[in-house]
Coordinates of C-alpha atoms and ligand atoms in Angstrom, one line a residue:
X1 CA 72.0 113.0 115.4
X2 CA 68.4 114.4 115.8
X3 CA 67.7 110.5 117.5
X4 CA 70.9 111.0 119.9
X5 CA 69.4 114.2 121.1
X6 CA 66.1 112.9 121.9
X7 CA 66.8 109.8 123.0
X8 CA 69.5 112.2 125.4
X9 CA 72.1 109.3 125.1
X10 CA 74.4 110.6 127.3
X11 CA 72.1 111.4 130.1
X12 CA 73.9 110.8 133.4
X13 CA 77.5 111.1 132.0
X14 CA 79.8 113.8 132.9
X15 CA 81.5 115.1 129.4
X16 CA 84.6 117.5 129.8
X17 CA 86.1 119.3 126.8
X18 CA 88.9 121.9 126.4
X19 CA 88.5 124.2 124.0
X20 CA 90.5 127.3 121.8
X21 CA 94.1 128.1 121.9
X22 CA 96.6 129.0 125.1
X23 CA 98.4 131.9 124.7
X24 CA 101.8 131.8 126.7
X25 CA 103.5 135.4 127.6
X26 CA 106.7 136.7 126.7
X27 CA 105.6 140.2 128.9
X28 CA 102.8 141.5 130.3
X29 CA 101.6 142.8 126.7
X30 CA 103.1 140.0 124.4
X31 CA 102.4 136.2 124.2
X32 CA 102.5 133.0 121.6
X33 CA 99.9 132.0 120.6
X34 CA 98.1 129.7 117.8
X35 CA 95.1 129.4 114.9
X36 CA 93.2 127.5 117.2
X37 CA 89.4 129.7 117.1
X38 CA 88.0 127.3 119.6
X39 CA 85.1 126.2 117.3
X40 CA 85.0 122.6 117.2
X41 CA 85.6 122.4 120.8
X42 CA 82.7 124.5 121.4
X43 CA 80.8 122.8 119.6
X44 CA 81.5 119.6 121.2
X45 CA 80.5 121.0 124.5
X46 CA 77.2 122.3 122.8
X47 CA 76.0 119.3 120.9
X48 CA 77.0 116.6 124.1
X49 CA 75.1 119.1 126.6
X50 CA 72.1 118.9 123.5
X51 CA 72.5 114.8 124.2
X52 CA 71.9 115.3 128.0
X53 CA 75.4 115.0 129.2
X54 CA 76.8 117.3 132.3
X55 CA 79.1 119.0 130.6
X56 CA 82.4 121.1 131.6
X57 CA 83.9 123.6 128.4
X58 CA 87.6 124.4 129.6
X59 CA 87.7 127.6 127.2
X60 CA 91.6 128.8 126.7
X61 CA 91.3 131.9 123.8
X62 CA 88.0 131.2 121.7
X63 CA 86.4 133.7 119.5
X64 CA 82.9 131.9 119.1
X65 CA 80.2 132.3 120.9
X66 CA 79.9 129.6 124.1
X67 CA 77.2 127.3 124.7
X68 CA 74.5 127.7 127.5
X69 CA 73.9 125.2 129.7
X70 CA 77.5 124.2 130.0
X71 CA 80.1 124.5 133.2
X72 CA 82.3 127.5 132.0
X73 CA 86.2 127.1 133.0
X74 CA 88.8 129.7 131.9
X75 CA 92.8 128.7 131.1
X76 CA 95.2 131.2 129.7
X77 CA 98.2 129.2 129.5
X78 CA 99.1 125.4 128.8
X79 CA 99.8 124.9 132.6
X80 CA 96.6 126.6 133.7
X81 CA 94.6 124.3 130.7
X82 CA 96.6 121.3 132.3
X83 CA 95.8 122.1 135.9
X84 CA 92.0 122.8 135.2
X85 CA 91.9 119.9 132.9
X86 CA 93.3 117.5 135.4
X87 CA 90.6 119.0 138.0
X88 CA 88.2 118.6 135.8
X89 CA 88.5 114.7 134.8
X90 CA 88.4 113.3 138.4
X91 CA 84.8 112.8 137.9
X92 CA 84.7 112.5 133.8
X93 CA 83.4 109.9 131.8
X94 CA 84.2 111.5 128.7
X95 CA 87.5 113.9 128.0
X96 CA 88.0 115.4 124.8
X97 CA 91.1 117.4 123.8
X98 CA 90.1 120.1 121.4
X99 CA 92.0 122.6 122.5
X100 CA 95.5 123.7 121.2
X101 CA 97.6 124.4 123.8
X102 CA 100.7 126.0 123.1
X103 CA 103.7 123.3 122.7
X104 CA 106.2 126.0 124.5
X105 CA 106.3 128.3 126.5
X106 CA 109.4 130.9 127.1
X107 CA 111.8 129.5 129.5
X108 CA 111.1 133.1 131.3
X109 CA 108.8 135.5 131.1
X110 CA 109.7 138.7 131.4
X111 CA 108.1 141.0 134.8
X112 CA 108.4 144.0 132.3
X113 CA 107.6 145.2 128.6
X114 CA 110.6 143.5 126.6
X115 CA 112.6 146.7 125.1
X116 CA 114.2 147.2 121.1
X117 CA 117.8 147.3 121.8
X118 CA 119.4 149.2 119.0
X119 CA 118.6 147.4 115.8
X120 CA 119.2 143.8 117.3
X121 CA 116.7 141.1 116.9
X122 CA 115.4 138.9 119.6
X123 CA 116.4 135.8 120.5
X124 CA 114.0 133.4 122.5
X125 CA 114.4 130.5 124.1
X126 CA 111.5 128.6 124.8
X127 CA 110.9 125.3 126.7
X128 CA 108.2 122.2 125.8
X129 CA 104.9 122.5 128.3
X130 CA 103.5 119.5 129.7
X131 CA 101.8 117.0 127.4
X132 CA 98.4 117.2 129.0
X133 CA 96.2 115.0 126.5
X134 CA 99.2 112.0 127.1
X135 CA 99.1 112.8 131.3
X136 CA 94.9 112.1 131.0
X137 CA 95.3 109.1 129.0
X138 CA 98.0 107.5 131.3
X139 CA 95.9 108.5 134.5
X140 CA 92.6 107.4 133.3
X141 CA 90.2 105.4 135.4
X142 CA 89.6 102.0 133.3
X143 CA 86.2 103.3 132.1
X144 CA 87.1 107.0 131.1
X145 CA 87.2 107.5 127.1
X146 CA 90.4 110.1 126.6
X147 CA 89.6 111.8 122.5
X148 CA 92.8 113.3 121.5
X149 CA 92.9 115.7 118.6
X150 CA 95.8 116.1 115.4
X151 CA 96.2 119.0 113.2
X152 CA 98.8 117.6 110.3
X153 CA 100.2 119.2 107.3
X154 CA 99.9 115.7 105.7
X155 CA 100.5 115.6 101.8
X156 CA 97.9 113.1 101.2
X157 CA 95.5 110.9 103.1
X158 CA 98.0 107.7 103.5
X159 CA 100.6 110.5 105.2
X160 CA 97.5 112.0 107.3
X161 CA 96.7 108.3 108.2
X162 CA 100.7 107.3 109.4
X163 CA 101.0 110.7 111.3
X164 CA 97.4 109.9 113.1
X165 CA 98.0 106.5 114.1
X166 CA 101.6 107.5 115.5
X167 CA 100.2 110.1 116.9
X168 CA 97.1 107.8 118.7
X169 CA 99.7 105.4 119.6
X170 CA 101.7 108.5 121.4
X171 CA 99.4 110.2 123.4
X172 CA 97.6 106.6 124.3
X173 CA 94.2 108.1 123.8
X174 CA 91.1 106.0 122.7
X175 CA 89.9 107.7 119.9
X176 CA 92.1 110.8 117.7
X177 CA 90.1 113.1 115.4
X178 CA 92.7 114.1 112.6
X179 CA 92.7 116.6 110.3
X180 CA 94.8 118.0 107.3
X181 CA 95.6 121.9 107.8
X182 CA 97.9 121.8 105.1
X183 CA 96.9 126.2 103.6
X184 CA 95.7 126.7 107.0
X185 CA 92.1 126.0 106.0
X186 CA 90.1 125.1 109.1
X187 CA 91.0 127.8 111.1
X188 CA 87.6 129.3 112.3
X189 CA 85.9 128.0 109.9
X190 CA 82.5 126.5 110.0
X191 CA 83.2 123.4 108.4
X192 CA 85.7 120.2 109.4
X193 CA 86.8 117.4 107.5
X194 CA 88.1 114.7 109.4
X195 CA 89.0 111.0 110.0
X196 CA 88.7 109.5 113.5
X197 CA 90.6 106.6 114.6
X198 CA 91.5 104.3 117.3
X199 CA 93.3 102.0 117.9
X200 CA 92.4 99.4 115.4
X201 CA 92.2 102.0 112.9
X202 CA 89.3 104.1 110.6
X203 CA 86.5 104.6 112.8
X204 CA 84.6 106.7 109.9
X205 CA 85.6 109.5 107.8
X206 CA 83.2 112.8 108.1
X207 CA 83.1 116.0 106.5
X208 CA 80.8 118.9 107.0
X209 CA 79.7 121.7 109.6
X210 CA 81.4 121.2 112.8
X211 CA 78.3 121.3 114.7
X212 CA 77.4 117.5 112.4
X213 CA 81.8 116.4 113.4
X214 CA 80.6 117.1 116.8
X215 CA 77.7 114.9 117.3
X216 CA 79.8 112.2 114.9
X217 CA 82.8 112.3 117.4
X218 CA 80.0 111.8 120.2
X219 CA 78.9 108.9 118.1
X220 CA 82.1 107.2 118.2
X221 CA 82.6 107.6 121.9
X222 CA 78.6 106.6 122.8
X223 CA 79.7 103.5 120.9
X224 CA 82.4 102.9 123.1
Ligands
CTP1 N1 98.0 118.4 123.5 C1 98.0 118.4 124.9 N2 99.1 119.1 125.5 C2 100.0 119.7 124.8 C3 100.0 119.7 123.4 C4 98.9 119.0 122.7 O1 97.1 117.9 125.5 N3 101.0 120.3 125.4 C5 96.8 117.7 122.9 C6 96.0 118.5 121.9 O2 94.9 119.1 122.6 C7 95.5 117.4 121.0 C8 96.6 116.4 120.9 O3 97.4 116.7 122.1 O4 94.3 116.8 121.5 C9 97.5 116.5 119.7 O5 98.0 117.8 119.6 P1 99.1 118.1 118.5 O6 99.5 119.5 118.6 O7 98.7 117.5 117.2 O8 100.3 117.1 119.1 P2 101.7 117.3 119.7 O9 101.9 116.2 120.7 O10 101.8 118.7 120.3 O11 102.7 117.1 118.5 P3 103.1 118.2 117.4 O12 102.4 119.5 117.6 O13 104.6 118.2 117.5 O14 102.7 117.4 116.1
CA2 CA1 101.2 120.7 119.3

């Protein structure tokens, strides 16, 4: 890690990486939203702009600090993360998909505060958003390298493995860093315990603080 940052290995290469959770509104004061802290993302974007990279962080809702010396992008929603996501890759060599963008989004949101009516509940009906990690793989140039994330509750490492390798196989990215959430644990934490794959398989297991996942997911796509 300390060699990749003076030997600046990605010097010359454009690195874009979402980051955080989207938050899709119900009203103008309530919205779904996710876990997500942002953390690894952000970390990403610090550790590849460290290596010499140009480096674009496409922040949805992150509560850690950014990272100087990066291109700062804000996205609220899953269709504002896809549209400034799809901007952003024209020129990419590297795109990582850290964020968690929200899976749906309601079918319509409402212009005004949604109101109690009597003692009735709410019923919501919600629609899927676009799959943006799946639209960047599919529309790569040949030499882009697309990372996809997965956040499983896997029982044990043989069910994280199947659900990551479906999952790899699904979106069509090159590389997929997986990780177990069964308790919720990651959440904004400062640690990450992952496995990386592609499409042969293990790439290497890591665990520790997710400023040292970073620079090992940067590993994996330098050696691509
Ligand atoms: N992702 C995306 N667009 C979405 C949803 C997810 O680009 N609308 C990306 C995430 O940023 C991540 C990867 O897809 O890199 C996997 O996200 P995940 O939530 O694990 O996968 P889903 O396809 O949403 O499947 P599910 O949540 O049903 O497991
Ligand atoms: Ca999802």
């Amino acid at each position: 890690t300390v060699a990749a940052v003076r030997r600046r290995d990605l010097a010359g290469r454009s690195v874009v990486v979402s980051a955080g959770g989207t938050r899709e509104h119900l009203d103008p004061v309530r919205f779904l939203g996710n876990a997500s802290s942002g953390r690894q993302g952000v970390e990403i974007a610090r550790a590849a702009a460290l290596r010499g990279a140009r480096v674009t962080l496409v922040a949805a809702h992150v509560e850690v600090g950014l990272p100087s010396g990066v291109r700062l992008v804000r996205a609220h929603t899953t269709g504002e993360l896809a549209d400034a996501m799809t901007a952003a890759a024209a020129d990419a060599d590297v795109i990582v998909m850290a964020a968690a963008p929200a899976d749906f989004t309601p079918a319509a949101a409402s212009d005004v505060k949604i109101k109690k009516s009597g003692d009735n509940g709410l019923d919501l009906h919600l629609v899927q958003t676009t799959d943006i990690l799946a639209g960047l793989s599919a529309h790569r140039a040949r030499a882009q390298v697309v990372v996809g994330f997965a956040a499983e509750t896997a029982s044990d490492r043989d069910d994280l493995l199947a659900l990551g390798r479906a999952k790899l196989a699904r979106k069509g990215c090159d590389l997929l860093v997986l990780n177990n959430v069964s308790g919720g644990a990651v959440f904004g934490q400062p640690s990450n315990d992952v496995v990386i794959l592609d499409a042969d398989g293990v790439v290497c297991t890591v665990s520790g603080e997710k400023s040292v996942v970073a620079h090992r997911i940067l590993d994996a796509v330098a050696g691509r």
